[in-house]
């Protein structure tokens, strides 16, 4: 069955992409399976300089999900270009470079440095990380600021720009429309939901950062709703993400209006989850009467 | 590292809140001392990282775990014949160098030292084991270390068995002179071990998500400020490498 799908800059052999932060730069998953099996891979956020991230504990389990407050830990864009991208160049898969920062110029610096890297297919503008104090989510919760950073990124980028949206807003549709009008080539939605857990013995938050981003199957209905709402309001493609755990979930996101999906927290539960989903997708599409991924996209009813 | 469904061949309480589970799995043949597996507990989202206590016949893994929350309580309810999904073996374990060793373990940090003791004894080295617990009811594996041929000294915080006090008290009281240490246990103990000994390795515990180095959930810093992943770069680190 033809599982391929074409989005700006992303000629995907199948619609399954491990989400940024859940697969590092591919090295660990490559010990388990051939990364060329993946439609693409969204690599861990790059910032201009190295970031250690937040103090530990950074991880807490929740019902059908987890909280994380990593804090965009990465070695900085120069290190990533020199040491991580050459590894990914060995594989036949699309690379989405997640770009983050504390200020506008950070995003532009990362984009300009990565612009001429042939291994990168597209940029994923992270204006939705709930775990850093400045930038990130500050830009992603206001339509005008989101549009502004999108315009700057588009002006700087030589590759398509996807904007990753946060669900921690009153109207995600307003943000989606604003970044579309600002020239975004696509949307990735949703980033994590802001959450918290408190340890009953100590009476203190479990995470050292106090709050963290909720991911996993617990957030899937929120993500499906957000994709469905935005798919009716914008005409740029959407990459759906949030709690995908099996091939049926991929079909659900496609029907909601996504053209591809990212798989996040489930990579931690089953490190083979992406290839298992890819292997099972044909069976699921068959079962519900579809002949290809594109067939779902063409026949879905969004209203 | 890979995932495999393993059958439970034993699961019993061996001390206060402490359980021993034996699983039949081909991962056993690939597992070194000080490594760990990620256990998928039915009904819970994230896997539980649990150190390997013993590799038996190359086809069984012995895991010793403390019931500290709902997930480990569920694990304790599991019956012989049921299966658990394992991901492993993970991390860098203890090296087996050509020398005699002093093993220092505290609480549920003791289990990975048993396989470590076995491999050193098999290689013809003398092993001294200092085991620290809160009280006599919490003592585990003392006889197993003795059966392997280790010199064993036990300390309990309340003095209900062995030396009263910490593992460091037991080392002083028994005039232990070994200088190469392999250690696993609670952070205060590892700090004391790291300031008293220069040569050897300590094994850290951490909250983890992926267990394979991808998510950056379990990082620590080394003396130069570089980040290290407990799951992938550790859990065993040379004494003095990591800021504890």
Coordinates of C-alpha atoms in Angstrom, one line a residue:
Chain A
X1 CA 0.0 0.0 0.0
X2 CA 1.2 3.5 -0.8
X3 CA 1.7 5.2 2.6
X4 CA 3.6 8.2 1.1
X5 CA 2.5 11.8 1.5
X6 CA 3.9 15.0 0.3
X7 CA 4.1 18.2 2.3
X8 CA 6.2 21.3 1.6
X9 CA 9.8 20.2 1.8
X10 CA 8.7 16.8 3.2
X11 CA 8.5 14.0 0.7
X12 CA 7.5 11.4 3.3
X13 CA 7.5 7.6 2.4
X14 CA 5.0 7.2 5.3
X15 CA 3.4 9.7 7.6
X16 CA 5.2 8.7 10.8
X17 CA 7.8 11.0 12.4
X18 CA 9.2 10.7 15.9
X19 CA 8.5 14.0 17.6
X20 CA 11.2 16.5 18.7
X21 CA 12.7 15.7 22.1
X22 CA 11.6 12.1 21.9
X23 CA 14.3 10.7 19.6
X24 CA 17.3 12.9 20.3
X25 CA 19.2 13.1 17.0
X26 CA 18.4 9.5 16.1
X27 CA 21.5 7.8 17.4
X28 CA 19.7 5.7 20.1
X29 CA 16.8 4.6 17.9
X30 CA 19.3 3.7 15.2
X31 CA 20.6 1.0 17.5
X32 CA 17.2 -0.5 17.4
X33 CA 16.0 -0.1 13.8
X34 CA 16.9 1.4 10.5
X35 CA 16.0 5.1 10.6
X36 CA 15.3 5.0 6.9
X37 CA 12.1 3.2 7.7
X38 CA 10.7 6.5 9.2
X39 CA 8.8 9.0 7.2
X40 CA 11.0 11.6 8.9
X41 CA 12.6 12.5 12.2
X42 CA 12.0 15.7 14.1
X43 CA 15.3 16.3 15.9
X44 CA 15.8 17.7 19.4
X45 CA 15.5 21.5 19.6
X46 CA 18.5 23.6 18.6
X47 CA 19.3 26.9 20.3
X48 CA 22.2 29.3 19.4
X49 CA 24.3 28.3 22.5
X50 CA 24.5 25.2 24.6
X51 CA 21.7 24.8 27.2
X52 CA 21.9 22.5 30.1
X53 CA 18.1 22.8 30.7
X54 CA 16.2 22.5 34.0
X55 CA 17.3 20.8 37.2
X56 CA 16.2 17.2 37.9
X57 CA 13.8 15.6 38.5
X58 CA 12.6 16.4 35.0
X59 CA 10.2 13.5 34.5
X60 CA 7.0 12.4 36.3
X61 CA 4.5 9.7 35.3
X62 CA 0.8 10.5 35.0
X63 CA -2.3 8.5 34.2
X64 CA -1.7 7.4 30.5
X65 CA 1.0 9.9 30.1
X66 CA 3.9 11.8 31.6
X67 CA 5.2 15.2 32.5
X68 CA 8.5 16.5 31.3
X69 CA 10.4 19.6 32.1
X70 CA 13.7 19.1 30.2
X71 CA 14.1 22.7 29.3
X72 CA 15.5 22.5 25.8
X73 CA 18.7 20.9 26.7
X74 CA 21.0 20.8 23.7
X75 CA 24.7 21.4 22.7
X76 CA 23.9 24.4 20.6
X77 CA 23.5 24.7 16.9
X78 CA 27.2 24.6 15.9
X79 CA 27.7 21.4 17.7
X80 CA 24.6 19.9 16.2
X81 CA 25.6 20.8 12.7
X82 CA 29.1 19.4 13.2
X83 CA 28.4 16.3 15.2
X84 CA 24.8 15.2 14.8
X85 CA 23.7 16.1 11.3
X86 CA 26.4 14.0 9.6
X87 CA 25.1 10.9 11.4
X88 CA 21.5 11.6 10.1
X89 CA 22.9 12.1 6.5
X90 CA 23.5 8.3 6.4
X91 CA 19.7 7.6 6.4
X92 CA 17.1 8.1 3.7
X93 CA 14.5 10.0 5.8
X94 CA 13.3 13.6 6.1
X95 CA 14.8 15.7 8.9
X96 CA 12.7 18.3 10.6
X97 CA 15.0 20.7 12.5
X98 CA 13.3 22.0 15.6
X99 CA 14.4 25.6 16.2
X100 CA 14.1 27.2 19.6
X101 CA 15.4 30.3 21.4
X102 CA 14.9 32.9 24.1
X103 CA 14.5 35.8 21.7
X104 CA 13.7 36.5 18.1
X105 CA 17.4 36.7 17.0
X106 CA 18.0 33.3 18.5
X107 CA 15.6 31.7 16.1
X108 CA 17.1 33.6 13.2
X109 CA 20.6 32.7 14.1
X110 CA 19.8 28.9 14.3
X111 CA 17.9 29.1 11.0
X112 CA 20.7 30.9 9.2
X113 CA 23.3 28.5 10.4
X114 CA 21.2 25.4 9.4
X115 CA 20.0 26.9 6.1
X116 CA 22.6 25.3 3.9
X117 CA 22.6 21.9 5.6
X118 CA 21.3 19.5 2.9
X119 CA 20.2 16.9 5.4
X120 CA 17.6 19.2 6.8
X121 CA 14.3 19.1 4.9
X122 CA 12.4 21.8 6.8
X123 CA 12.4 23.8 10.0
X124 CA 10.0 23.3 12.9
X125 CA 9.6 26.6 14.8
X126 CA 9.2 25.8 18.4
X127 CA 7.2 28.7 19.9
X128 CA 5.4 26.3 22.3
X129 CA 7.8 24.9 24.8
X130 CA 6.2 25.3 28.2
X131 CA 9.4 24.6 30.1
X132 CA 11.5 27.7 29.5
X133 CA 11.0 31.1 31.1
X134 CA 11.6 33.3 28.2
X135 CA 10.7 33.0 24.5
X136 CA 9.2 29.7 23.4
X137 CA 5.7 29.7 24.7
X138 CA 5.7 33.5 25.2
X139 CA 5.7 33.8 21.4
X140 CA 3.3 31.0 20.8
X141 CA 0.4 32.3 23.0
X142 CA -0.1 35.6 21.2
X143 CA -1.3 35.7 17.6
X144 CA 0.6 38.8 16.8
X145 CA 3.9 37.7 18.3
X146 CA 3.5 34.3 16.7
X147 CA 2.9 35.9 13.3
X148 CA 5.9 38.2 13.8
X149 CA 8.4 35.4 14.6
X150 CA 6.9 33.4 11.7
X151 CA 7.5 36.3 9.3
X152 CA 11.1 36.7 10.5
X153 CA 11.7 33.0 10.2
X154 CA 10.3 32.8 6.7
X155 CA 12.4 35.7 5.6
X156 CA 15.5 34.0 6.9
X157 CA 14.8 30.4 6.0
X158 CA 15.7 28.8 2.7
X159 CA 13.6 25.8 3.6
X160 CA 9.9 25.4 4.5
X161 CA 8.9 26.6 8.0
X162 CA 6.5 24.6 10.1
X163 CA 5.2 26.3 13.2
X164 CA 4.7 24.1 16.3
X165 CA 1.7 25.3 18.3
X166 CA 0.9 25.2 22.0
X167 CA -2.5 24.1 23.2
X168 CA -2.1 26.3 26.3
X169 CA -4.1 29.1 24.7
X170 CA -7.8 30.2 24.6
X171 CA -8.0 29.8 20.9
X172 CA -5.4 27.8 19.0
X173 CA -7.3 28.6 15.8
X174 CA -6.5 32.3 16.1
X175 CA -2.8 31.4 16.4
X176 CA -3.0 29.0 13.5
X177 CA -4.6 31.6 11.2
X178 CA -2.1 34.3 12.3
X179 CA 1.0 32.1 11.4
X180 CA -0.6 31.0 8.2
X181 CA -1.1 34.6 7.2
X182 CA 2.5 35.3 8.2
X183 CA 3.7 32.7 5.6
X184 CA 4.1 29.5 7.6
X185 CA 4.3 26.5 5.2
X186 CA 2.6 24.2 7.7
X187 CA 1.6 23.6 11.3
X188 CA 2.7 21.0 13.9
X189 CA 0.3 20.6 16.7
X190 CA 0.1 20.1 19.6
X191 CA 3.0 20.7 21.9
X192 CA 2.5 19.5 25.5
X193 CA -0.2 20.7 27.9
X194 CA 1.1 22.5 31.0
X195 CA 0.6 20.2 34.0
X196 CA 1.8 19.5 37.5
X197 CA 2.1 16.7 40.1
X198 CA 2.7 17.0 43.8
X199 CA 4.4 14.5 45.9
X200 CA 2.2 13.5 48.8
X201 CA 5.0 12.8 51.3
X202 CA 7.0 16.0 50.8
X203 CA 4.0 18.2 49.9
X204 CA 6.2 19.6 47.1
X205 CA 6.0 19.4 43.3
X206 CA 7.5 16.2 41.8
X207 CA 9.3 18.2 39.1
X208 CA 12.2 20.5 40.1
X209 CA 10.7 23.0 37.6
X210 CA 7.4 22.7 39.5
X211 CA 5.4 22.5 36.3
X212 CA 6.0 20.5 33.1
X213 CA 4.5 19.5 29.8
X214 CA 1.9 16.7 29.7
X215 CA 2.2 14.3 26.9
X216 CA 1.1 10.7 26.0
X217 CA -2.3 9.1 25.2
X218 CA -3.9 11.3 27.9
X219 CA -3.7 14.3 25.6
X220 CA -4.8 12.7 22.4
X221 CA -8.4 13.9 22.4
X222 CA -7.1 17.5 23.0
X223 CA -4.7 17.1 20.0
X224 CA -7.4 15.6 17.7
X225 CA -9.7 18.5 18.6
X226 CA -7.1 21.1 18.0
X227 CA -6.1 19.6 14.6
X228 CA -9.8 19.3 13.6
X229 CA -10.5 22.9 14.5
X230 CA -7.5 24.3 12.7
X231 CA -7.9 22.1 9.6
X232 CA -11.1 23.9 9.0
X233 CA -9.6 27.3 9.5
X234 CA -6.4 27.1 7.5
X235 CA -5.3 25.7 4.2
X236 CA -1.6 24.9 5.0
X237 CA -0.9 21.3 5.9
X238 CA -0.9 20.1 9.6
X239 CA 1.4 17.6 11.2
X240 CA -0.7 16.1 14.1
X241 CA 1.0 15.2 17.3
X242 CA -0.2 14.3 20.8
X243 CA -0.6 10.8 22.3
X244 CA -0.3 8.7 19.2
X245 CA 0.2 5.1 20.3
X246 CA -1.0 2.9 17.4
X247 CA -1.8 2.9 13.7
X248 CA -5.5 3.6 14.5
X249 CA -4.5 6.9 16.1
X250 CA -2.7 7.9 12.9
X251 CA -5.9 7.3 11.0
X252 CA -7.8 9.4 13.6
X253 CA -5.4 12.3 13.1
X254 CA -5.6 12.0 9.3
X255 CA -9.4 12.1 9.5
X256 CA -9.2 15.1 11.8
X257 CA -7.2 17.0 9.2
X258 CA -3.6 16.1 9.6
X259 CA -1.4 15.1 6.6
X260 CA 1.3 13.4 8.7
X261 CA 1.9 12.7 12.4
X262 CA 4.6 12.9 15.0
X263 CA 4.9 10.2 17.7
X264 CA 6.1 11.5 21.0
X265 CA 6.1 10.0 24.5
X266 CA 5.2 6.5 23.3
X267 CA 8.8 6.2 22.1
X268 CA 9.7 6.0 25.7
X269 CA 7.2 3.2 26.4
X270 CA 8.1 1.2 23.4
X271 CA 11.2 2.3 21.6
X272 CA 10.0 0.4 18.4
X273 CA 6.7 2.2 18.4
X274 CA 7.2 4.1 15.2
X275 CA 8.1 1.1 13.1
X276 CA 5.3 -0.9 14.7
X277 CA 2.8 1.8 13.7
X278 CA 4.2 2.0 10.2
X279 CA 4.0 -1.8 9.8
X280 CA 0.4 -1.8 11.0
X281 CA -0.9 1.2 9.1
X282 CA -1.7 -0.7 5.9
X283 CA -3.9 -3.2 7.9
X284 CA -5.7 -0.3 9.6
X285 CA -6.3 1.7 6.5
X286 CA -7.6 -1.4 4.7
X287 CA -9.9 -2.2 7.6
X288 CA -11.6 1.1 7.3
X289 CA -11.8 1.1 3.5
X290 CA -8.9 3.3 2.5
X291 CA -6.5 2.5 -0.3
X292 CA -3.6 4.8 0.7
X293 CA -2.7 7.6 3.1
X294 CA -3.5 10.1 0.3
X295 CA -6.9 8.4 -0.1
X296 CA -7.7 9.2 3.5
X297 CA -6.7 12.8 3.0
X298 CA -8.8 13.1 -0.2
X299 CA -11.9 11.6 1.2
X300 CA -12.0 12.9 4.8
X301 CA -14.8 15.1 5.8
X302 CA -13.7 18.0 8.0
X303 CA -17.0 19.7 8.7
Chain B
X1 CA 19.4 -3.5 23.9
X2 CA 16.1 -4.7 22.7
X3 CA 12.6 -5.4 24.1
X4 CA 11.5 -8.9 25.0
X5 CA 8.5 -10.4 26.8
X6 CA 9.8 -12.4 29.7
X7 CA 8.0 -15.0 31.8
X8 CA 8.0 -14.6 35.6
X9 CA 9.4 -17.7 37.3
X10 CA 9.4 -16.3 40.9
X11 CA 8.1 -13.2 42.6
X12 CA 8.3 -13.1 46.4
X13 CA 8.8 -10.7 49.3
X14 CA 12.3 -11.1 50.8
X15 CA 12.5 -8.2 53.3
X16 CA 10.5 -5.2 54.5
X17 CA 8.8 -3.7 51.3
X18 CA 11.4 -5.5 49.2
X19 CA 10.6 -8.1 46.6
X20 CA 12.6 -10.5 44.4
X21 CA 11.4 -11.3 40.9
X22 CA 13.0 -13.9 38.6
X23 CA 12.3 -13.6 34.8
X24 CA 13.2 -16.1 32.1
X25 CA 14.6 -14.1 29.2
X26 CA 17.2 -14.3 26.5
X27 CA 18.3 -10.8 27.5
X28 CA 20.1 -12.5 30.4
X29 CA 22.9 -13.8 28.2
X30 CA 23.7 -10.2 27.1
X31 CA 23.5 -8.6 30.6
X32 CA 26.6 -7.4 32.4
X33 CA 26.9 -6.5 36.1
X34 CA 25.6 -3.1 37.0
X35 CA 23.3 -2.9 34.0
X36 CA 19.6 -2.4 34.3
X37 CA 16.3 -3.2 32.5
X38 CA 13.2 -1.0 31.9
X39 CA 10.2 -3.0 33.1
X40 CA 6.8 -2.3 31.6
X41 CA 4.3 -2.7 34.4
X42 CA 0.8 -3.4 33.2
X43 CA -1.5 -0.4 33.6
X44 CA 1.4 2.1 34.0
X45 CA 2.7 4.4 31.3
X46 CA 6.5 4.8 31.8
X47 CA 8.7 1.8 32.3
X48 CA 10.5 1.2 35.7
X49 CA 14.3 1.1 35.5
X50 CA 15.4 -1.7 37.8
X51 CA 19.0 -2.9 38.2
X52 CA 19.9 -6.5 37.5
X53 CA 20.8 -8.3 40.7
X54 CA 21.9 -11.6 39.2
X55 CA 22.1 -13.4 35.9
X56 CA 21.3 -17.1 36.4
X57 CA 22.3 -19.8 33.9
X58 CA 22.5 -17.2 31.2
X59 CA 18.8 -17.3 30.8
X60 CA 17.2 -15.8 34.0
X61 CA 17.4 -12.3 35.4
X62 CA 16.9 -11.7 39.1
X63 CA 15.5 -8.2 39.9
X64 CA 15.1 -7.0 43.4
X65 CA 12.8 -4.0 43.8
X66 CA 11.4 -2.0 46.6
X67 CA 7.6 -1.3 46.6
X68 CA 7.6 2.5 46.8
X69 CA 4.5 3.4 44.8
X70 CA 1.5 2.1 42.8
X71 CA 3.6 0.7 39.9
X72 CA 6.0 -1.4 42.0
X73 CA 3.0 -2.5 44.2
X74 CA 1.4 -3.8 41.0
X75 CA 4.6 -5.6 40.1
X76 CA 4.5 -7.3 43.5
X77 CA 1.1 -8.6 42.7
X78 CA 2.2 -10.4 39.6
X79 CA 2.1 -14.1 39.6
X80 CA 4.5 -16.8 38.4
X81 CA 3.6 -17.6 34.8
X82 CA 2.6 -14.1 33.9
X83 CA 4.7 -12.1 31.6
X84 CA 6.4 -8.7 31.7
X85 CA 7.9 -6.7 28.8
X86 CA 11.6 -5.8 29.4
X87 CA 13.8 -3.4 27.5
X88 CA 17.5 -4.0 28.0
X89 CA 20.2 -4.6 28.9
X90 CA 20.7 -0.8 29.4
X91 CA 23.5 1.4 30.5
X92 CA 27.2 1.0 31.3
X93 CA 27.7 -1.4 34.2
X94 CA 30.6 -2.0 36.6
X95 CA 33.9 -2.9 34.9
X96 CA 35.5 -6.2 36.0
X97 CA 39.1 -5.2 36.4
X98 CA 42.0 -7.5 37.3
X99 CA 42.0 -6.7 41.1
X100 CA 40.4 -7.3 44.4
X101 CA 37.4 -5.1 45.2
X102 CA 35.5 -3.6 48.0
X103 CA 31.8 -3.5 47.3
X104 CA 29.8 -0.9 49.2
X105 CA 26.0 -1.1 48.9
X106 CA 23.1 0.6 50.6
X107 CA 19.5 -0.6 50.7
X108 CA 18.2 -1.4 47.2
X109 CA 21.6 -0.3 45.9
X110 CA 22.9 -3.7 47.2
X111 CA 21.4 -5.9 44.4
X112 CA 23.5 -5.0 41.4
X113 CA 26.6 -5.6 43.5
X114 CA 25.7 -9.3 43.8
X115 CA 26.3 -10.0 40.1
X116 CA 29.3 -7.8 40.4
X117 CA 30.7 -9.9 43.2
X118 CA 30.0 -13.1 41.3
X119 CA 32.0 -11.9 38.3
X120 CA 35.0 -10.8 40.3
X121 CA 35.1 -14.0 42.3
X122 CA 34.8 -16.0 39.1
X123 CA 37.8 -14.0 37.8
X124 CA 39.7 -15.1 40.9
X125 CA 39.6 -11.9 42.9
X126 CA 38.9 -11.4 46.6
X127 CA 35.7 -9.5 47.3
X128 CA 34.8 -7.7 50.5
X129 CA 31.2 -6.5 50.7
X130 CA 29.9 -3.8 53.1
X131 CA 26.1 -3.8 53.1
X132 CA 24.1 -1.0 54.8
X133 CA 20.4 -1.1 55.7
X134 CA 18.0 0.9 57.9
X135 CA 17.3 -2.1 60.2
X136 CA 17.4 -5.8 60.5
X137 CA 14.1 -6.3 58.8
X138 CA 15.4 -4.6 55.6
X139 CA 18.5 -6.7 55.2
X140 CA 18.8 -8.5 51.8
X141 CA 21.3 -10.8 50.1
X142 CA 23.7 -11.1 53.0
X143 CA 23.8 -14.9 52.8
X144 CA 24.1 -14.8 49.0
X145 CA 27.2 -12.7 49.2
X146 CA 28.6 -15.1 51.8
X147 CA 27.8 -18.1 49.6
X148 CA 29.8 -16.6 46.7
X149 CA 32.8 -16.4 49.1
X150 CA 32.8 -12.7 49.9
X151 CA 33.9 -11.3 53.3
X152 CA 30.6 -9.6 54.3
X153 CA 30.1 -6.8 56.9
X154 CA 26.6 -5.5 57.6
X155 CA 25.7 -2.1 59.1
X156 CA 22.2 -1.0 60.2
X157 CA 21.3 2.5 61.1
X158 CA 19.3 1.5 64.2
X159 CA 22.0 -1.0 65.3
X160 CA 19.5 -4.0 65.2
X161 CA 22.1 -6.0 63.3
X162 CA 25.8 -5.7 62.6
X163 CA 27.6 -2.5 63.1
X164 CA 25.4 0.4 64.3
X165 CA 25.6 3.2 61.8
X166 CA 26.5 3.6 58.2
X167 CA 28.6 1.6 55.8
X168 CA 31.5 4.0 56.5
X169 CA 31.1 3.1 60.2
X170 CA 31.4 -0.6 59.3
X171 CA 34.5 0.1 57.2
X172 CA 36.2 1.9 60.1
X173 CA 35.1 -0.5 62.8
X174 CA 36.3 -3.6 60.8
X175 CA 39.5 -1.8 59.7
X176 CA 38.9 -2.6 56.0
X177 CA 42.0 -1.6 54.0
X178 CA 40.9 -2.2 50.4
X179 CA 41.2 0.9 48.3
X180 CA 39.4 0.1 45.1
X181 CA 35.6 0.5 45.5
X182 CA 32.5 -0.4 43.5
X183 CA 29.4 1.2 45.1
X184 CA 25.7 1.6 44.7
X185 CA 23.1 3.1 47.1
X186 CA 21.5 6.3 48.2
X187 CA 23.1 9.7 47.4
X188 CA 24.4 10.5 50.9
X189 CA 26.2 7.1 50.9
X190 CA 27.7 7.7 47.5
X191 CA 28.9 11.1 48.6
X192 CA 30.6 9.6 51.7
X193 CA 32.1 6.8 49.6
X194 CA 33.4 9.4 47.0
X195 CA 35.1 11.5 49.6
X196 CA 36.7 8.5 51.4
X197 CA 37.9 6.6 48.2
X198 CA 39.7 7.8 45.1
X199 CA 39.7 4.7 43.0
X200 CA 36.6 2.9 41.8
X201 CA 33.1 3.5 40.5
X202 CA 29.7 4.5 41.8
X203 CA 26.3 3.6 40.3
X204 CA 23.6 6.3 40.3
X205 CA 19.8 6.1 40.5
X206 CA 17.6 8.5 38.6
X207 CA 14.0 9.1 37.4
X208 CA 14.0 8.1 33.7
X209 CA 11.7 8.2 30.8
X210 CA 13.4 6.5 27.8
X211 CA 16.2 4.7 29.5
X212 CA 18.3 4.7 26.3
X213 CA 19.8 8.3 26.2
X214 CA 17.3 10.0 24.0
X215 CA 15.1 12.1 26.2
X216 CA 17.6 13.9 28.5
X217 CA 15.3 13.3 31.5
X218 CA 18.0 11.8 33.8
X219 CA 21.1 14.1 33.3
X220 CA 23.8 14.9 35.8
X221 CA 26.8 17.2 35.5
X222 CA 30.4 16.2 35.5
X223 CA 33.1 18.2 37.2
X224 CA 33.6 20.3 34.0
X225 CA 29.9 21.1 33.8
X226 CA 29.3 18.7 30.9
X227 CA 26.0 16.9 31.1
X228 CA 25.9 13.1 31.3
X229 CA 22.9 10.8 31.0
X230 CA 22.6 8.4 33.9
X231 CA 20.8 5.9 31.7
X232 CA 23.2 5.8 28.8
X233 CA 26.6 7.3 29.9
X234 CA 26.0 5.6 33.3
X235 CA 24.5 4.5 35.6
X236 CA 28.1 3.6 36.6
X237 CA 30.6 6.4 36.7
X238 CA 34.2 6.6 37.9
X239 CA 34.5 8.1 41.4
X240 CA 34.9 11.8 41.2
X241 CA 33.6 12.2 37.6
X242 CA 30.1 13.3 38.4
X243 CA 29.0 16.1 40.7
X244 CA 26.9 14.3 43.3

